[in-house]
Coordinates of C-alpha atoms in Angstrom, one line a residue:
M1 CA -32.9 -8.2 20.0
Q2 CA -30.2 -6.0 20.1
K3 CA -32.1 -3.6 18.3
S4 CA -29.2 -0.3 16.9
R5 CA -30.0 2.9 18.1
A6 CA -30.1 1.4 21.8
V7 CA -26.3 1.0 21.1
I8 CA -26.1 3.9 19.8
V9 CA -27.5 5.8 22.5
A10 CA -25.3 3.6 25.0
L11 CA -22.0 4.3 23.1
G12 CA -23.2 7.7 23.1
A13 CA -19.6 8.8 25.6
L14 CA -17.6 6.9 23.1
F15 CA -18.7 9.0 20.1
L16 CA -19.0 12.0 21.9
G17 CA -15.9 11.3 23.0
I18 CA -14.2 10.1 19.4
G19 CA -16.6 13.4 18.1
A20 CA -14.0 15.2 19.2
V21 CA -11.2 13.5 18.1
F22 CA -12.5 13.5 14.7
V23 CA -12.6 17.5 14.3
A24 CA -9.0 17.5 15.9
D25 CA -7.9 15.4 13.0
G26 CA -9.1 17.4 10.7
L27 CA -7.8 20.6 11.8
L28 CA -4.3 18.7 12.0
V29 CA -4.6 17.7 8.9
S30 CA -5.8 20.3 6.4
A31 CA -3.6 22.8 8.4
A32 CA -0.6 21.1 7.8
A33 CA -0.6 21.6 4.6
V34 CA -1.3 25.3 5.5
I35 CA 1.2 26.2 7.7
L36 CA 4.1 23.7 5.5
K37 CA 3.6 25.0 2.2
S38 CA 5.7 28.0 2.3
R39 CA 8.5 25.7 3.6
G40 CA 8.7 23.9 -0.2
D41 CA 6.7 21.5 -1.3
F42 CA 9.2 18.5 -0.1
A43 CA 9.2 19.2 3.2
L44 CA 5.0 18.9 3.0
G45 CA 4.5 15.5 1.5
V46 CA 7.8 14.0 3.7
I47 CA 5.8 15.7 6.8
T48 CA 3.0 14.2 5.9
A49 CA 3.6 10.4 4.5
L50 CA 4.9 10.8 8.8
F51 CA 1.6 11.0 9.8
F52 CA 0.8 7.9 8.1
T53 CA 3.8 6.0 8.9
G54 CA 2.8 6.3 12.7
A55 CA -0.8 4.7 11.2
I56 CA 1.5 1.9 10.5
S57 CA 3.7 1.5 13.9
C58 CA -0.3 1.6 15.7
M59 CA -1.4 -1.8 13.5
L60 CA 2.2 -2.8 15.1
F61 CA 2.1 -2.0 19.1
A62 CA -1.4 -0.3 20.2
P63 CA -3.5 -3.2 20.1
R64 CA -0.5 -4.6 22.7
I65 CA -0.4 -2.0 25.1
I66 CA -5.2 -2.2 25.0
A67 CA -5.0 -5.3 26.5
T68 CA -2.8 -4.7 29.5
L69 CA -3.4 -1.4 30.1
G70 CA -7.8 -2.3 29.5
F71 CA -10.1 0.7 26.6
V72 CA -10.6 3.5 29.0
R73 CA -7.2 4.3 31.0
S74 CA -5.8 3.1 27.1
Y75 CA -7.5 6.2 25.4
S76 CA -6.6 7.9 28.6
L77 CA -3.0 7.9 27.6
F78 CA -2.8 8.2 24.2
S79 CA -5.9 11.1 24.7
A80 CA -3.3 12.4 27.5
L81 CA 0.3 12.0 24.5
F82 CA -1.9 13.6 21.7
A83 CA -2.6 16.5 23.3
L84 CA 1.0 17.3 24.6
V85 CA 2.4 15.4 20.4
C86 CA 0.3 18.6 19.6
L87 CA 1.1 21.5 21.4
A88 CA 4.5 20.9 21.3
H89 CA 4.5 22.0 18.1
T90 CA 4.1 25.1 18.8
L91 CA 7.4 25.2 21.3
S92 CA 9.1 24.8 17.4
S93 CA 8.9 25.5 13.6
N94 CA 12.5 23.3 12.5
L95 CA 11.5 20.6 10.4
V96 CA 13.0 17.9 11.9
L97 CA 11.4 18.2 15.3
W98 CA 7.8 18.2 12.6
G99 CA 8.4 15.3 11.3
I100 CA 8.8 13.3 14.9
L101 CA 5.8 14.8 16.3
R102 CA 3.9 14.0 13.0
F103 CA 4.7 10.2 13.1
F104 CA 3.7 10.8 17.3
V105 CA -0.2 12.7 15.6
G106 CA -0.6 9.5 13.0
F107 CA 0.9 6.6 16.4
C108 CA -2.2 8.7 18.3
Y109 CA -4.6 9.2 17.0
Y110 CA -4.8 5.4 14.2
S111 CA -4.2 4.3 18.5
L112 CA -7.7 6.3 18.9
V113 CA -8.9 5.2 16.2
L114 CA -8.1 1.4 17.5
I115 CA -9.6 1.0 20.8
A116 CA -13.2 3.2 19.3
E117 CA -13.3 0.6 15.8
S118 CA -12.2 -2.2 19.3
W119 CA -15.4 -1.6 21.1
L120 CA -18.3 -0.9 18.2
N121 CA -17.8 -4.1 16.4
A122 CA -17.1 -5.6 20.4
R123 CA -20.7 -4.2 21.1
A124 CA -22.7 -4.6 18.4
K125 CA -24.2 -7.7 16.8
E126 CA -23.2 -8.7 13.2
S127 CA -27.0 -7.9 12.8
I128 CA -27.0 -4.1 13.4
R129 CA -22.9 -3.6 13.3
S130 CA -23.5 -2.0 9.4
R131 CA -25.8 0.8 11.5
V132 CA -23.9 1.8 13.8
L133 CA -20.4 1.8 11.0
S134 CA -23.1 3.6 9.4
F135 CA -23.8 6.6 12.5
Y136 CA -20.0 6.0 12.7
E137 CA -19.0 7.3 9.1
I138 CA -21.3 10.0 9.6
V139 CA -19.2 11.5 12.7
F140 CA -16.8 11.1 11.5
Y141 CA -17.4 12.9 7.6
V142 CA -19.4 15.3 10.2
C143 CA -17.3 16.1 13.5
F144 CA -13.6 15.6 10.7
G145 CA -15.7 18.9 8.2
I146 CA -16.0 21.1 10.8
G147 CA -12.2 20.8 12.3
T148 CA -12.0 21.8 8.5
V149 CA -13.4 24.0 8.6
I150 CA -12.4 25.8 11.5
M151 CA -8.7 24.5 9.7
G152 CA -10.0 28.4 6.7
L153 CA -11.1 31.3 10.3
N154 CA -7.3 33.3 10.2
F155 CA -6.8 31.8 13.7
S156 CA -2.6 32.1 14.1
I157 CA -0.8 28.8 13.6
D158 CA 0.0 28.4 17.7
A159 CA -3.9 29.0 18.0
L160 CA -4.9 26.2 15.6
F161 CA -2.8 23.7 17.5
L162 CA -4.1 24.9 21.1
I163 CA -7.5 24.8 20.2
A164 CA -7.6 21.2 18.3
A165 CA -5.6 19.9 21.7
S166 CA -8.4 21.2 23.4
F167 CA -11.2 19.0 21.3
I168 CA -8.7 16.4 22.7
I169 CA -8.9 16.7 25.8
L170 CA -12.5 16.8 25.7
G171 CA -13.1 13.7 24.1
Q172 CA -11.8 12.1 27.2
I173 CA -14.6 13.4 29.6
P174 CA -17.6 12.1 28.6
L175 CA -15.1 8.7 28.6
A176 CA -14.2 10.1 31.6
L177 CA -17.9 10.0 33.1
T178 CA -19.7 6.8 31.1
S179 CA -20.6 3.9 33.1
T180 CA -21.0 1.3 30.8
R181 CA -18.7 -1.2 30.6
T182 CA -16.0 -2.1 28.5
P183 CA -16.0 -5.1 26.5
K184 CA -12.6 -7.3 26.5
L185 CA -9.8 -6.9 23.3
A186 CA -11.3 -9.5 20.5
S187 CA -8.0 -11.4 20.0
Q188 CA -5.5 -10.4 17.0
P189 CA -5.5 -11.2 13.4
T190 CA -1.7 -12.9 12.4
R191 CA 0.6 -10.6 11.1
R192 CA 1.0 -12.9 8.1
L193 CA 0.2 -11.1 4.9
P194 CA -1.8 -13.6 1.9
D195 CA -1.0 -13.3 -1.1
V196 CA -3.7 -11.9 -2.0
F197 CA -2.5 -10.1 -5.6
S198 CA -2.9 -13.4 -7.2
L199 CA -7.0 -13.5 -5.2
A200 CA -8.1 -10.0 -5.8
P201 CA -5.9 -8.3 -7.6
L202 CA -8.6 -5.7 -8.5
A203 CA -9.1 -5.2 -4.4
L204 CA -5.7 -4.6 -4.4
A205 CA -5.5 -2.1 -6.9
T206 CA -7.9 -0.1 -6.2
S207 CA -6.5 -0.3 -2.2
V208 CA -3.1 1.0 -3.3
V209 CA -5.2 2.6 -5.5
A210 CA -7.6 4.7 -2.6
G211 CA -5.0 5.6 -0.3
L212 CA -3.5 7.7 -3.0
L213 CA -5.6 9.8 -3.9
M214 CA -8.7 9.8 -0.8
N215 CA -5.5 10.9 2.3
G216 CA -3.8 11.9 -1.2
F217 CA -6.9 15.2 -0.6
F218 CA -7.4 15.5 2.3
T219 CA -3.4 16.0 3.7
M220 CA -3.2 18.1 0.3
A221 CA -6.1 19.7 -1.4
A222 CA -5.5 22.6 0.5
A223 CA -1.5 22.4 -1.0
F224 CA -3.1 23.2 -4.0
V225 CA -5.8 24.8 -3.8
L226 CA -3.6 27.5 -2.2
S227 CA -1.2 26.9 -5.4
V228 CA -3.8 28.1 -7.5
G229 CA -4.2 31.2 -6.3
G230 CA -6.9 30.3 -3.2
S231 CA -6.9 31.6 0.2
V232 CA -7.2 29.4 3.9
A233 CA -11.7 30.0 3.1
D234 CA -10.9 28.3 -0.1
A235 CA -9.1 25.1 1.0
S236 CA -11.6 24.3 4.0
L237 CA -14.0 25.2 1.6
F238 CA -13.3 23.0 -1.3
I239 CA -11.8 19.8 1.3
V240 CA -16.4 20.4 2.5
C241 CA -17.5 20.4 -1.0
G242 CA -15.0 17.0 -1.6
M243 CA -16.5 15.0 1.7
C244 CA -19.8 16.3 0.8
G245 CA -19.6 14.7 -3.1
G246 CA -17.9 10.6 -0.7
A247 CA -20.7 11.1 1.2
F248 CA -23.2 10.7 -1.2
A249 CA -22.0 8.4 -3.5
H250 CA -21.9 6.2 -0.2
T251 CA -25.6 6.8 -0.7
I252 CA -26.2 4.4 -3.6
C253 CA -22.7 2.7 -4.0
G254 CA -23.3 0.0 -2.7
S255 CA -26.8 -0.1 -4.2
F256 CA -25.1 0.0 -8.0
S257 CA -22.1 -1.9 -7.0
D258 CA -24.6 -4.8 -5.8
K259 CA -26.6 -4.8 -8.8
F260 CA -23.7 -4.2 -11.7
G261 CA -21.1 -5.7 -10.1
R262 CA -17.6 -4.3 -7.6
K263 CA -15.5 -4.2 -11.8
Y264 CA -18.3 -1.9 -13.0
A265 CA -18.6 0.4 -10.2
I266 CA -14.4 1.8 -9.6
I267 CA -14.1 1.4 -13.4
L268 CA -18.0 3.8 -13.3
F269 CA -16.7 6.1 -10.2
G270 CA -13.1 6.7 -11.4
L271 CA -14.4 7.3 -14.2
V272 CA -16.5 10.4 -12.1
A273 CA -13.5 11.1 -10.4
L274 CA -11.1 12.0 -13.2
A275 CA -14.7 14.5 -15.1
G276 CA -13.6 16.4 -11.4
C277 CA -10.0 16.2 -12.7
V278 CA -11.4 17.7 -15.6
V279 CA -13.3 20.1 -13.2
L280 CA -10.4 21.6 -11.6
F281 CA -8.1 21.6 -14.6
F282 CA -10.6 24.2 -15.5
G283 CA -11.0 26.3 -12.4
A284 CA -14.0 25.3 -11.6
L285 CA -13.0 24.3 -7.9
F286 CA -15.7 24.0 -5.6
A287 CA -17.9 21.4 -8.6
G288 CA -14.7 20.0 -8.9
A289 CA -14.3 18.9 -5.5
V290 CA -17.9 17.4 -4.9
V291 CA -17.6 15.7 -8.2
L292 CA -14.1 14.7 -8.0
G293 CA -15.1 13.2 -3.4
F294 CA -18.1 11.4 -5.6
G295 CA -15.6 9.7 -7.4
I296 CA -12.3 8.8 -4.6
F297 CA -14.3 8.0 -1.3
V298 CA -16.1 5.0 -2.2
M299 CA -13.1 3.2 -3.4
Y300 CA -11.9 1.6 -0.2
S301 CA -15.7 0.4 0.3
L302 CA -15.7 -1.3 -3.1
A303 CA -12.5 -2.8 -2.7
L304 CA -12.7 -4.8 0.4
A305 CA -16.2 -5.6 -1.1
R306 CA -15.0 -6.9 -4.6
A307 CA -11.4 -8.9 -2.2
N308 CA -14.9 -10.6 -1.1
D309 CA -17.1 -11.7 -3.7
V310 CA -13.4 -13.0 -5.1
V311 CA -12.3 -14.5 -2.2
G312 CA -14.4 -18.0 -1.5
D313 CA -13.2 -18.8 1.8
P314 CA -15.1 -16.8 4.2
S315 CA -11.4 -18.2 7.0
K316 CA -9.4 -16.4 4.7
C317 CA -11.9 -12.8 4.8
V318 CA -10.0 -11.1 7.6
E319 CA -6.7 -11.5 7.1
V320 CA -7.7 -10.3 3.3
G321 CA -9.0 -7.4 5.0
R322 CA -5.9 -6.5 6.8
T323 CA -3.8 -7.1 3.7
L324 CA -5.8 -4.0 1.9
L325 CA -5.5 -1.7 5.1
F326 CA -2.2 -2.2 4.9
A327 CA -1.4 -1.9 0.9
Y328 CA -4.5 1.0 1.5
L329 CA -1.9 2.6 4.2
I330 CA 1.3 2.1 1.5
G331 CA -0.8 4.8 -0.7
S332 CA -1.3 6.6 1.8
I333 CA 2.4 7.7 2.6
A334 CA 3.2 7.6 -0.7
S335 CA 0.3 10.2 -1.7
P336 CA 1.4 13.0 -0.2
L337 CA 5.2 12.0 -1.2
L338 CA 3.9 11.7 -4.9
I339 CA 1.6 14.6 -5.0
S340 CA 4.6 17.0 -3.2
G341 CA 6.3 15.9 -6.2
F342 CA 3.9 16.7 -9.7
L343 CA 3.1 20.5 -7.6
H344 CA 7.2 21.6 -7.9
V345 CA 7.5 20.1 -10.8
F346 CA 4.0 21.4 -12.4
G347 CA 2.6 23.9 -10.5
G348 CA -0.9 24.2 -9.6
N349 CA -1.9 21.4 -11.1
G350 CA 0.1 19.2 -10.5
Y351 CA -2.5 18.0 -8.1
V352 CA -4.9 16.6 -11.4
F353 CA -2.0 15.5 -13.1
F354 CA -1.6 12.8 -9.7
N355 CA -5.3 11.9 -9.5
V356 CA -5.5 11.8 -13.4
L357 CA -2.5 9.5 -14.0
F358 CA -3.4 6.7 -11.3
L359 CA -7.6 7.2 -11.8
V360 CA -6.7 6.0 -15.8
C361 CA -4.1 2.7 -14.6
L362 CA -6.2 2.0 -11.8
L363 CA -9.8 1.5 -15.1
I364 CA -7.1 -0.1 -18.1
F365 CA -6.7 -2.7 -14.4
A366 CA -10.4 -3.3 -14.1
L367 CA -11.0 -3.6 -17.8
F368 CA -8.9 -6.6 -17.8
Q369 CA -10.4 -8.4 -14.8
K370 CA -13.1 -10.7 -14.6
F371 CA -16.7 -9.9 -13.6
V372 CA -18.2 -11.6 -10.9
P373 CA -21.4 -12.6 -11.5
K374 CA -24.5 -11.9 -8.6
H375 CA -24.6 -15.2 -6.7
L376 CA -21.4 -15.1 -5.9
R377 CA -20.9 -11.5 -4.9
R378 CA -21.4 -10.9 -0.4
E379 CA -23.6 -7.6 1.2
F380 CA -22.0 -4.5 -0.3
R381 CA -21.1 -2.1 3.0
R382 CA -19.7 1.1 3.8
H383 CA -16.2 1.5 4.3
G384 CA -14.6 4.9 4.5
G385 CA -10.5 4.2 4.2
K386 CA -10.9 5.4 7.9
S387 CA -10.9 1.5 9.6
L388 CA -8.8 -0.1 11.4
V389 CA -11.3 -2.6 12.8
Y390 CA -14.6 -2.6 10.2
T391 CA -13.6 -5.0 7.7
E392 CA -15.8 -6.9 5.5
N393 CA -16.4 -10.4 6.9

């Protein structure tokens, strides 16, 4: 019987490599809002949205490259491109150039995530896959948090990009030295998007809102903190507090939703997120970040679980999961554009109003959706919203 600890140890080089990439991602994503805030809210929103446009492009084109070159060579290729794109930010402060570079940052980063997750997915059997994925999520939260903390140490702009590129290059070393056998890339599912709204409307709506709120937090929370008079160090701590709240929520979300249903779990965590918005409105930044993170960072997991409860045909689950991921990324693209508009119109509290608007819409919609009996529900699996491969199936 395959044990999760043995698989994790065997894939230690992969976890070290992708962990270094997560550090770079945490630094690049959180620092973008700080660096671009002075250039205007609209520029910040557009350039940040291009990051997730690159992510969608990765879903379409990267699998062909990986299938041609294999895992290790593809990882080296995308890591090298990722590092070069990071360093290219130091050549000019031109916004058009930065927009192009952010697109390729998204493409390269999510290509590396796709390689890592495909590798994990192939090596871990179904019986232990959830535990391996849980460890993978721990690596993400810890390493992304480290990158955010580095952002708050008041390095110069050029130094931030140099540090990010250094971590990306460091991520290549463990895999270059490993002798672990690499699996073949699994065949890619059809790109046809099923009519998920008619099958699982609450799941689709929750996926879009999860993309809006979760990646709105990652990409624009620093801009919000700066808008209300906080420092760069405050912005860094704010993001870390939100991630701590989200990590804690994942420890109880599964058991609660398995017992009471995904609909009521979505409503409960949505209400908690609303409470976090109230706390933020009254100026308690760090406490509000914890409560808000507790509410929003489980939304995508609940969307996947709801879809798999409602979709009766197991053969459709992968296609539905891909569609929900696409909806999640569409929300991710829209979030910086919308938040930048809210910040421009309402000032610092625009970020709070943005969250309140979409949470209220989701809660009202959820109230009128059907309840799925316990005997029809499938087992809950955690999903942080960063995955391109792992879906509930």
